[in-house]
mmCIF file of C-alpha atoms and ligand atoms in Angstrom:
data_model
loop_
_atom_site.group_PDB
_atom_site.id
_atom_site.type_symbol
_atom_site.label_atom_id
_atom_site.label_comp_id
_atom_site.label_asym_id
_atom_site.label_seq_id
_atom_site.Cartn_x
_atom_site.Cartn_y
_atom_site.Cartn_z
ATOM 1 C CA MET A 1 -8.263 1.798 -38.268
ATOM 2 C CA ALA A 2 -8.365 -1.780 -39.403
ATOM 3 C CA THR A 3 -10.557 -3.393 -37.501
ATOM 4 C CA ASN A 4 -10.956 -6.636 -39.716
ATOM 5 C CA LYS A 5 -8.342 -8.797 -38.012
ATOM 6 C CA LEU A 6 -10.485 -8.312 -34.525
ATOM 7 C CA LYS A 7 -11.873 -11.603 -33.001
ATOM 8 C CA SER A 8 -14.969 -11.237 -31.320
ATOM 9 C CA GLY A 9 -14.293 -13.851 -27.490
ATOM 10 C CA ARG A 10 -12.489 -13.639 -24.927
ATOM 11 C CA VAL A 11 -9.030 -14.683 -24.856
ATOM 12 C CA VAL A 12 -6.992 -16.430 -21.412
ATOM 13 C CA VAL A 13 -3.568 -16.078 -21.493
ATOM 14 C CA LYS A 14 -1.280 -18.272 -18.486
ATOM 15 C CA VAL A 15 1.424 -16.615 -17.768
ATOM 16 C CA PRO A 16 4.757 -17.774 -15.675
ATOM 17 C CA ALA A 17 6.513 -16.037 -12.894
ATOM 18 C CA SER A 18 9.944 -15.341 -13.497
ATOM 19 C CA THR A 19 13.656 -15.038 -11.696
ATOM 20 C CA ALA A 20 16.472 -12.335 -13.040
ATOM 21 C CA ASN A 21 19.869 -12.370 -12.559
ATOM 22 C CA LEU A 22 20.552 -16.256 -11.667
ATOM 23 C CA GLY A 23 23.774 -14.294 -9.714
ATOM 24 C CA PRO A 24 26.095 -12.557 -11.865
ATOM 25 C CA GLY A 25 23.477 -11.953 -14.903
ATOM 26 C CA PHE A 26 22.715 -9.029 -13.748
ATOM 27 C CA ASP A 27 19.372 -7.401 -16.014
ATOM 28 C CA SER A 28 20.684 -10.491 -18.509
ATOM 29 C CA LEU A 29 19.714 -13.942 -17.504
ATOM 30 C CA GLY A 30 16.354 -14.660 -16.604
ATOM 31 C CA MET A 31 14.855 -18.526 -15.408
ATOM 32 C CA ALA A 32 10.459 -18.958 -15.856
ATOM 33 C CA LEU A 33 8.796 -20.450 -12.733
ATOM 34 C CA SER A 34 6.449 -22.680 -12.166
ATOM 35 C CA LEU A 35 4.115 -20.435 -10.897
ATOM 36 C CA PHE A 36 1.323 -18.300 -12.809
ATOM 37 C CA ALA A 37 -0.409 -15.552 -13.619
ATOM 38 C CA TRP A 38 -3.880 -14.954 -15.967
ATOM 39 C CA VAL A 39 -4.818 -12.431 -18.120
ATOM 40 C CA SER A 40 -8.618 -12.223 -19.323
ATOM 41 C CA LEU A 41 -9.524 -9.683 -22.450
ATOM 42 C CA LYS A 42 -12.697 -9.403 -24.096
ATOM 43 C CA PRO A 43 -13.975 -6.576 -25.999
ATOM 44 C CA SER A 44 -17.038 -4.177 -24.760
ATOM 45 C CA ASP A 45 -18.879 -1.466 -24.586
ATOM 46 C CA THR A 46 -17.130 -0.276 -21.528
ATOM 47 C CA THR A 47 -13.418 -0.493 -19.601
ATOM 48 C CA ARG A 48 -15.046 -3.125 -16.395
ATOM 49 C CA ILE A 49 -11.458 -4.676 -14.641
ATOM 50 C CA MET A 50 -12.009 -7.008 -12.472
ATOM 51 C CA LEU A 51 -9.223 -9.201 -10.169
ATOM 52 C CA VAL A 52 -8.702 -12.619 -8.931
ATOM 53 C CA GLY A 53 -6.212 -12.717 -5.389
ATOM 54 C CA ASP A 54 -4.845 -11.248 -2.468
ATOM 55 C CA HIS A 55 -1.627 -10.386 -4.464
ATOM 56 C CA LEU A 56 -3.584 -7.735 -6.036
ATOM 57 C CA LYS A 57 -4.484 -5.418 -3.608
ATOM 58 C CA GLY A 58 -4.047 -1.573 -4.957
ATOM 59 C CA VAL A 59 -4.093 -2.689 -8.524
ATOM 60 C CA PRO A 60 -5.482 -0.084 -10.469
ATOM 61 C CA LEU A 61 -9.408 -0.486 -11.369
ATOM 62 C CA ASP A 62 -9.362 2.262 -14.559
ATOM 63 C CA LYS A 63 -7.648 2.991 -17.383
ATOM 64 C CA THR A 64 -4.471 3.510 -15.468
ATOM 65 C CA ASN A 65 -4.168 -0.267 -14.718
ATOM 66 C CA LEU A 66 -1.222 -2.046 -16.169
ATOM 67 C CA VAL A 67 -2.672 -4.102 -18.563
ATOM 68 C CA TYR A 68 -4.865 -1.525 -19.991
ATOM 69 C CA GLU A 69 -2.308 0.545 -20.627
ATOM 70 C CA VAL A 70 0.056 -2.250 -22.400
ATOM 71 C CA ALA A 71 -3.101 -3.395 -24.097
ATOM 72 C CA GLN A 72 -4.043 -0.380 -25.871
ATOM 73 C CA ALA A 73 0.145 -0.020 -27.020
ATOM 74 C CA VAL A 74 -0.429 -3.031 -28.682
ATOM 75 C CA PHE A 75 -3.567 -2.342 -30.779
ATOM 76 C CA ARG A 76 -2.052 0.998 -31.261
ATOM 77 C CA LYS A 77 1.291 -0.656 -33.046
ATOM 78 C CA ALA A 78 -1.266 -2.786 -35.379
ATOM 79 C CA GLY A 79 -3.153 -0.172 -36.203
ATOM 80 C CA ILE A 80 -6.567 -1.319 -34.598
ATOM 81 C CA GLU A 81 -8.878 0.236 -32.503
ATOM 82 C CA ILE A 82 -10.640 -1.098 -28.990
ATOM 83 C CA PRO A 83 -10.512 1.198 -26.686
ATOM 84 C CA GLU A 84 -12.867 -0.359 -24.468
ATOM 85 C CA LEU A 85 -11.902 -3.570 -22.433
ATOM 86 C CA GLU A 86 -13.735 -6.282 -20.071
ATOM 87 C CA ILE A 87 -9.704 -7.354 -18.087
ATOM 88 C CA GLY A 88 -9.471 -10.351 -15.661
ATOM 89 C CA ILE A 89 -6.527 -10.734 -13.834
ATOM 90 C CA ARG A 90 -5.379 -13.227 -11.486
ATOM 91 C CA SER A 91 -2.556 -13.405 -9.485
ATOM 92 C CA ASP A 92 -0.544 -16.262 -7.764
ATOM 93 C CA ILE A 93 3.136 -14.557 -8.072
ATOM 94 C CA PRO A 94 3.779 -12.276 -4.527
ATOM 95 C CA LEU A 95 4.089 -8.363 -5.940
ATOM 96 C CA THR A 96 7.093 -6.704 -5.088
ATOM 97 C CA ARG A 97 8.894 -9.652 -4.018
ATOM 98 C CA GLY A 98 11.679 -10.471 -6.962
ATOM 99 C CA LEU A 99 9.219 -13.434 -9.067
ATOM 100 C CA GLY A 100 8.624 -11.162 -12.004
ATOM 101 C CA SER A 101 5.114 -9.908 -11.135
ATOM 102 C CA SER A 102 5.142 -7.186 -13.502
ATOM 103 C CA ALA A 103 6.942 -8.599 -15.942
ATOM 104 C CA SER A 104 4.195 -11.444 -15.727
ATOM 105 C CA ALA A 105 1.033 -9.059 -16.161
ATOM 106 C CA ILE A 106 3.215 -7.055 -19.378
ATOM 107 C CA VAL A 107 3.527 -10.186 -20.886
ATOM 108 C CA GLY A 108 0.431 -11.554 -20.053
ATOM 109 C CA ALA A 109 -1.455 -7.788 -21.380
ATOM 110 C CA LEU A 110 1.042 -8.362 -24.415
ATOM 111 C CA VAL A 111 0.166 -11.530 -25.299
ATOM 112 C CA ALA A 112 -3.698 -11.266 -24.506
ATOM 113 C CA ALA A 113 -3.833 -8.193 -26.769
ATOM 114 C CA ASN A 114 -2.414 -9.805 -29.777
ATOM 115 C CA ALA A 115 -4.095 -12.598 -29.393
ATOM 116 C CA LEU A 116 -7.398 -10.395 -30.081
ATOM 117 C CA ILE A 117 -5.980 -8.707 -33.165
ATOM 118 C CA GLY A 118 -5.246 -12.484 -34.990
ATOM 119 C CA ASN A 119 -1.569 -11.864 -33.949
ATOM 120 C CA ALA A 120 -0.818 -8.851 -35.350
ATOM 121 C CA LEU A 121 2.568 -8.509 -33.929
ATOM 122 C CA THR A 122 5.401 -10.963 -34.269
ATOM 123 C CA ASP A 123 6.652 -12.749 -31.250
ATOM 124 C CA ASP A 124 10.012 -10.170 -31.396
ATOM 125 C CA GLU A 125 7.838 -7.091 -31.355
ATOM 126 C CA LEU A 126 6.507 -8.051 -28.137
ATOM 127 C CA PHE A 127 9.494 -8.409 -26.533
ATOM 128 C CA GLN A 128 10.872 -5.286 -27.754
ATOM 129 C CA MET A 129 7.528 -3.678 -26.435
ATOM 130 C CA ALA A 130 7.745 -5.494 -22.715
ATOM 131 C CA THR A 131 11.527 -4.718 -22.275
ATOM 132 C CA ALA A 132 10.833 -1.243 -22.926
ATOM 133 C CA LEU A 133 8.654 -1.239 -20.901
ATOM 134 C CA GLU A 134 10.128 -2.680 -17.824
ATOM 135 C CA LYS A 135 14.018 -1.410 -18.683
ATOM 136 C CA HIS A 136 15.240 -4.904 -18.731
ATOM 137 C CA PRO A 137 14.676 -7.790 -20.454
ATOM 138 C CA ASP A 138 15.685 -10.980 -18.310
ATOM 139 C CA ASN A 139 12.271 -10.876 -16.414
ATOM 140 C CA VAL A 140 9.795 -10.268 -19.732
ATOM 141 C CA GLY A 141 12.379 -12.517 -21.838
ATOM 142 C CA ALA A 142 11.660 -15.360 -19.382
ATOM 143 C CA SER A 143 7.956 -14.766 -18.843
ATOM 144 C CA LEU A 144 7.898 -14.298 -22.776
ATOM 145 C CA PHE A 145 9.906 -16.849 -24.214
ATOM 146 C CA GLY A 146 9.860 -20.046 -21.066
ATOM 147 C CA GLY A 147 13.156 -21.581 -19.978
ATOM 148 C CA ILE A 148 15.980 -19.439 -19.277
ATOM 149 C CA ILE A 149 16.718 -16.577 -21.100
ATOM 150 C CA ALA A 150 20.490 -15.175 -21.896
ATOM 151 C CA ALA A 151 19.075 -11.525 -23.228
ATOM 152 C CA ALA A 152 21.399 -7.645 -23.419
ATOM 153 C CA TRP A 153 19.115 -4.517 -24.664
ATOM 154 C CA ASP A 154 21.094 -1.715 -25.511
ATOM 155 C CA GLY A 155 18.500 0.785 -25.004
ATOM 156 C CA GLU A 156 16.779 0.605 -28.217
ATOM 157 C CA ARG A 157 17.255 -3.609 -29.142
ATOM 158 C CA ALA A 158 17.094 -6.213 -27.150
ATOM 159 C CA GLY A 159 18.897 -9.528 -28.200
ATOM 160 C CA TYR A 160 18.443 -12.851 -26.331
ATOM 161 C CA VAL A 161 18.943 -16.425 -27.189
ATOM 162 C CA ARG A 162 16.701 -19.182 -25.000
ATOM 163 C CA ILE A 163 18.751 -22.127 -23.262
ATOM 164 C CA GLU A 164 16.260 -24.985 -22.424
ATOM 165 C CA PRO A 165 16.929 -25.756 -18.766
ATOM 166 C CA PRO A 166 18.817 -28.477 -17.627
ATOM 167 C CA GLN A 167 17.175 -31.640 -16.472
ATOM 168 C CA GLY A 168 16.881 -32.216 -12.986
ATOM 169 C CA MET A 169 16.676 -28.734 -11.442
ATOM 170 C CA GLU A 170 14.381 -28.055 -9.003
ATOM 171 C CA VAL A 171 14.420 -23.950 -7.315
ATOM 172 C CA LEU A 172 13.680 -23.438 -3.990
ATOM 173 C CA VAL A 173 12.059 -20.254 -2.938
ATOM 174 C CA ALA A 174 11.985 -18.439 0.030
ATOM 175 C CA ILE A 175 9.569 -15.478 0.125
ATOM 176 C CA PRO A 176 10.322 -13.386 2.694
ATOM 177 C CA GLU A 177 6.796 -11.208 4.206
ATOM 178 C CA PHE A 178 8.439 -8.120 2.985
ATOM 179 C CA GLU A 179 8.132 -6.333 -0.197
ATOM 180 C CA LEU A 180 11.179 -4.753 -1.611
ATOM 181 C CA SER A 181 10.698 -2.575 -4.556
ATOM 182 C CA THR A 182 12.837 -2.991 -7.660
ATOM 183 C CA LYS A 183 13.363 0.911 -7.491
ATOM 184 C CA LYS A 184 14.644 1.124 -3.949
ATOM 185 C CA ALA A 185 17.122 -2.140 -4.335
ATOM 186 C CA ARG A 186 18.326 -0.259 -7.435
ATOM 187 C CA ASN A 187 19.329 2.848 -5.194
ATOM 188 C CA VAL A 188 21.420 0.884 -3.301
ATOM 189 C CA LEU A 189 23.885 0.005 -6.548
ATOM 190 C CA PRO A 190 26.970 1.893 -6.126
ATOM 191 C CA GLU A 191 27.448 4.807 -9.526
ATOM 192 C CA GLN A 192 30.977 2.510 -10.490
ATOM 193 C CA VAL A 193 32.573 -0.580 -9.751
ATOM 194 C CA THR A 194 35.868 -1.576 -10.111
ATOM 195 C CA MET A 195 37.367 -3.061 -12.863
ATOM 196 C CA GLN A 196 38.445 -6.149 -10.785
ATOM 197 C CA ASP A 197 34.498 -6.561 -9.776
ATOM 198 C CA ALA A 198 33.667 -5.960 -13.473
ATOM 199 C CA VAL A 199 35.441 -8.924 -14.413
ATOM 200 C CA PHE A 200 34.430 -11.185 -11.630
ATOM 201 C CA ASN A 201 30.962 -10.744 -13.011
ATOM 202 C CA VAL A 202 31.606 -10.861 -16.819
ATOM 203 C CA THR A 203 33.737 -14.666 -16.103
ATOM 204 C CA HIS A 204 31.049 -16.132 -13.665
ATOM 205 C CA SER A 205 28.039 -14.826 -15.752
ATOM 206 C CA SER A 206 30.019 -16.566 -19.380
ATOM 207 C CA LEU A 207 30.533 -19.511 -16.988
ATOM 208 C CA LEU A 208 27.129 -19.807 -15.710
ATOM 209 C CA THR A 209 25.388 -19.581 -18.891
ATOM 210 C CA ALA A 210 27.529 -21.834 -20.761
ATOM 211 C CA ALA A 211 26.951 -24.095 -17.635
ATOM 212 C CA LEU A 212 23.622 -23.509 -18.168
ATOM 213 C CA ALA A 213 23.177 -24.704 -21.661
ATOM 214 C CA ALA A 214 25.408 -27.683 -21.260
ATOM 215 C CA GLY A 215 23.484 -29.387 -17.890
ATOM 216 C CA ARG A 216 26.800 -28.878 -15.577
ATOM 217 C CA LEU A 217 25.483 -28.621 -12.415
ATOM 218 C CA ASP A 218 28.347 -29.395 -10.886
ATOM 219 C CA LEU A 219 29.649 -26.033 -11.758
ATOM 220 C CA LEU A 220 26.633 -24.063 -10.695
ATOM 221 C CA GLY A 221 27.759 -23.268 -7.233
ATOM 222 C CA GLN A 222 30.982 -21.739 -8.741
ATOM 223 C CA ALA A 223 28.982 -20.176 -11.356
ATOM 224 C CA MET A 224 26.056 -18.297 -9.600
ATOM 225 C CA ARG A 225 29.047 -15.501 -7.420
ATOM 226 C CA ASP A 226 28.155 -12.229 -8.468
ATOM 227 C CA ARG A 227 30.205 -8.823 -6.981
ATOM 228 C CA LEU A 228 27.616 -6.504 -9.061
ATOM 229 C CA HIS A 229 24.709 -6.001 -6.939
ATOM 230 C CA GLN A 230 24.312 -8.910 -4.536
ATOM 231 C CA PRO A 231 26.753 -7.595 -1.955
ATOM 232 C CA TYR A 232 25.289 -4.166 -1.959
ATOM 233 C CA ARG A 233 21.236 -5.329 -1.468
ATOM 234 C CA ALA A 234 22.611 -7.634 0.979
ATOM 235 C CA ALA A 235 21.822 -4.704 3.899
ATOM 236 C CA LEU A 236 18.325 -5.034 2.535
ATOM 237 C CA ILE A 237 17.867 -8.454 3.324
ATOM 238 C CA PRO A 238 18.771 -9.758 7.052
ATOM 239 C CA GLY A 239 20.135 -13.209 6.702
ATOM 240 C CA MET A 240 20.342 -13.003 2.648
ATOM 241 C CA GLU A 241 24.714 -13.326 3.474
ATOM 242 C CA THR A 242 24.430 -16.231 5.703
ATOM 243 C CA ILE A 243 22.234 -18.396 3.373
ATOM 244 C CA LEU A 244 23.984 -17.408 0.069
ATOM 245 C CA ARG A 245 27.103 -18.453 1.738
ATOM 246 C CA ASP A 246 26.340 -21.234 3.255
ATOM 247 C CA ALA A 247 23.140 -22.633 1.131
ATOM 248 C CA THR A 248 25.373 -25.206 -0.969
ATOM 249 C CA SER A 249 26.860 -26.744 2.063
ATOM 250 C CA HIS A 250 22.998 -28.007 2.713
ATOM 251 C CA GLY A 251 22.014 -29.440 -0.357
ATOM 252 C CA ALA A 252 22.113 -26.750 -2.436
ATOM 253 C CA LEU A 253 23.581 -26.674 -6.293
ATOM 254 C CA GLY A 254 23.566 -22.698 -5.763
ATOM 255 C CA ALA A 255 22.382 -19.930 -4.406
ATOM 256 C CA VAL A 256 21.406 -16.217 -5.042
ATOM 257 C CA LEU A 257 19.164 -13.843 -4.319
ATOM 258 C CA SER A 258 16.037 -13.390 -7.311
ATOM 259 C CA GLY A 259 16.102 -10.550 -9.234
ATOM 260 C CA ALA A 260 15.906 -7.426 -6.708
ATOM 261 C CA GLY A 261 15.098 -9.334 -4.215
ATOM 262 C CA PRO A 262 13.491 -10.123 -1.291
ATOM 263 C CA THR A 263 13.149 -13.725 -2.697
ATOM 264 C CA LEU A 264 16.357 -15.911 -1.886
ATOM 265 C CA LEU A 265 16.353 -18.496 -4.745
ATOM 266 C CA MET A 266 18.513 -22.317 -4.553
ATOM 267 C CA LEU A 267 18.344 -24.538 -7.290
ATOM 268 C CA ALA A 268 19.290 -28.191 -5.724
ATOM 269 C CA GLU A 269 19.407 -31.454 -7.634
ATOM 270 C CA SER A 270 15.807 -33.091 -8.753
ATOM 271 C CA GLY A 271 14.883 -36.254 -6.002
ATOM 272 C CA GLN A 272 18.296 -35.319 -3.646
ATOM 273 C CA PRO A 273 17.821 -36.680 -0.315
ATOM 274 C CA GLU A 274 18.480 -33.535 1.400
ATOM 275 C CA GLU A 275 15.545 -31.381 0.067
ATOM 276 C CA GLY A 276 13.931 -30.819 3.681
ATOM 277 C CA ARG A 277 17.297 -30.291 5.110
ATOM 278 C CA LEU A 278 18.003 -27.191 2.824
ATOM 279 C CA GLU A 279 14.663 -25.805 3.497
ATOM 280 C CA ALA A 280 14.637 -25.817 7.538
ATOM 281 C CA PHE A 281 18.168 -24.182 6.818
ATOM 282 C CA VAL A 282 16.783 -21.172 5.027
ATOM 283 C CA LYS A 283 13.734 -21.383 7.721
ATOM 284 C CA GLN A 284 15.861 -21.132 10.329
ATOM 285 C CA VAL A 285 18.154 -19.024 9.690
ATOM 286 C CA MET A 286 15.278 -16.555 8.202
ATOM 287 C CA SER A 287 14.057 -17.174 11.188
ATOM 288 C CA ALA A 288 16.911 -16.178 13.688
ATOM 289 C CA GLU A 289 16.504 -12.734 11.977
ATOM 290 C CA GLY A 290 13.496 -12.149 12.720
ATOM 291 C CA ILE A 291 11.817 -12.762 9.189
ATOM 292 C CA ASN A 292 8.651 -14.465 7.993
ATOM 293 C CA VAL A 293 9.296 -16.513 4.782
ATOM 294 C CA SER A 294 6.873 -18.792 2.813
ATOM 295 C CA THR A 295 9.287 -21.499 1.185
ATOM 296 C CA ARG A 296 7.823 -22.801 -1.820
ATOM 297 C CA TRP A 297 9.475 -25.730 -4.430
ATOM 298 C CA LEU A 298 9.483 -25.097 -7.809
ATOM 299 C CA LYS A 299 10.339 -26.211 -11.137
ATOM 300 C CA PRO A 300 12.061 -24.287 -14.184
ATOM 301 C CA CYS A 301 8.860 -23.634 -16.683
ATOM 302 C CA LEU A 302 9.713 -24.711 -19.708
ATOM 303 C CA HIS A 303 7.361 -22.249 -21.735
ATOM 304 C CA GLY A 304 6.440 -19.162 -21.876
ATOM 305 C CA PRO A 305 2.116 -17.738 -22.014
ATOM 306 C CA GLU A 306 -0.566 -20.459 -22.718
ATOM 307 C CA VAL A 307 -3.002 -18.528 -24.834
ATOM 308 C CA ARG A 308 -7.232 -20.138 -24.549
ATOM 309 C CA PHE A 309 -9.831 -18.357 -26.871
ATOM 310 C CA LEU A 310 -13.226 -18.844 -25.598
ATOM 311 C CA GLY A 311 -16.115 -18.245 -27.771
ATOM 312 C CA GLU A 312 -19.169 -17.796 -27.811
ATOM 313 C CA LYS A 313 -20.167 -21.210 -27.284
ATOM 314 C CA ASP A 314 -17.207 -22.178 -24.901
ATOM 315 C CA PRO A 315 -18.184 -22.819 -21.220
ATOM 316 C CA GLY A 316 -16.398 -19.630 -19.422
ATOM 317 C CA TYR A 317 -17.736 -17.014 -22.440
ATOM 318 C CA HIS A 318 -20.166 -15.817 -20.700
ATOM 319 C CA GLU A 319 -19.312 -15.885 -17.019
ATOM 320 C CA ALA A 320 -17.949 -13.045 -15.352
ATOM 321 C CA PRO A 321 -13.352 -12.712 -15.462
ATOM 322 C CA GLN A 322 -13.637 -13.554 -12.209
ATOM 323 C CA GLN A 323 -15.577 -16.231 -11.787
ATOM 324 C CA TYR A 324 -13.865 -18.117 -14.648
ATOM 325 C CA LEU A 325 -10.204 -17.051 -13.216
ATOM 326 C CA ALA A 326 -11.125 -18.409 -9.877
ATOM 327 C CA SER A 327 -12.064 -21.439 -11.699
ATOM 328 C CA VAL A 328 -8.521 -21.927 -13.671
ATOM 329 C CA GLU A 329 -6.824 -24.767 -12.223
ATOM 330 C CA ALA A 330 -3.591 -23.472 -11.110
ATOM 331 C CA GLU A 331 -2.329 -26.683 -12.144
ATOM 332 C CA VAL A 332 1.940 -27.301 -13.036
ATOM 333 C CA GLY A 333 2.109 -26.683 -15.753
ATOM 334 C CA VAL A 334 5.703 -26.931 -16.526
HETATM 335 N N1 HSE B 401 18.301 -7.174 -13.136
HETATM 336 C C1 HSE B 401 16.679 -6.267 -12.268
HETATM 337 C C2 HSE B 401 17.780 -5.895 -10.966
HETATM 338 C C3 HSE B 401 15.497 -7.160 -11.542
HETATM 339 O O1 HSE B 401 18.089 -6.961 -10.011
HETATM 340 O O2 HSE B 401 17.517 -4.843 -10.645
HETATM 341 C C4 HSE B 401 14.526 -6.562 -11.634
HETATM 342 O O3 HSE B 401 13.547 -6.663 -12.329
#
């Protein structure tokens, strides 16, 4: 096996979180968000995995770790052998909340492993691998390319177009304290839907994609409506129906379930005076249902992963990854 392209050093990759679906674009539309995870990889004598942050409790510390497995898949595809890795993972993205934490880990591992072998694989190869692992391209596409992604996967190949997010758009996320697995949120979906509902989603998803590409924020309230997944998932998230129905009369441009949930996501115009009113409305609805939520204002993240390469002479190279990752600035890198 070839080893000539292997770089000696530590690669650190910062990856954005993402939201999927944006309402009607089920398994198709995704948007990167200004909330981040970091993956650090370095060839080593034995495999060691170090974690930073409260969000990673329960993540395996052996070779069943997702980052380890994905990195090995990259090396195998490139015909390069690096069996032992020192891995560091930091995530500020809450797990199983519909903010693409697993997609960020997959994309972080793919990009870091690829950087370690001199970018032997193309971005498209990484996207195809990421989609095959996640089984839908929306979150991984947004984390890999930044901005907004419109994608379709036929089980073999994923095609995508990246759209620059409209200017002047902010994102309010309301993250419930309970977790909801994508599996559970997919299990409540029906096997079949009516032609009427299918047509509703095709038309609204098309309008939404075009409105986002054209910067038509005025159309989002209408275009972000969905009949394929949100009505069925509403039973799993108390308060969701009220928020999705009434957020636009409290200052939101549109309101949706973020991915498979349980996080709710609202788009709003930057600098508009009703931000506080919207946030208060969301908190009050959820609290009336007995659900604690943390709210956070984010921005669309305009870029994909940022790669830093630490050579032997760079500060951070000799530190343990958890020390280095704990010190990286959690700046809003949009
Ligand atoms: N499109 C997926 C879903 C997102 O809604 O089930 C989950 O990552």
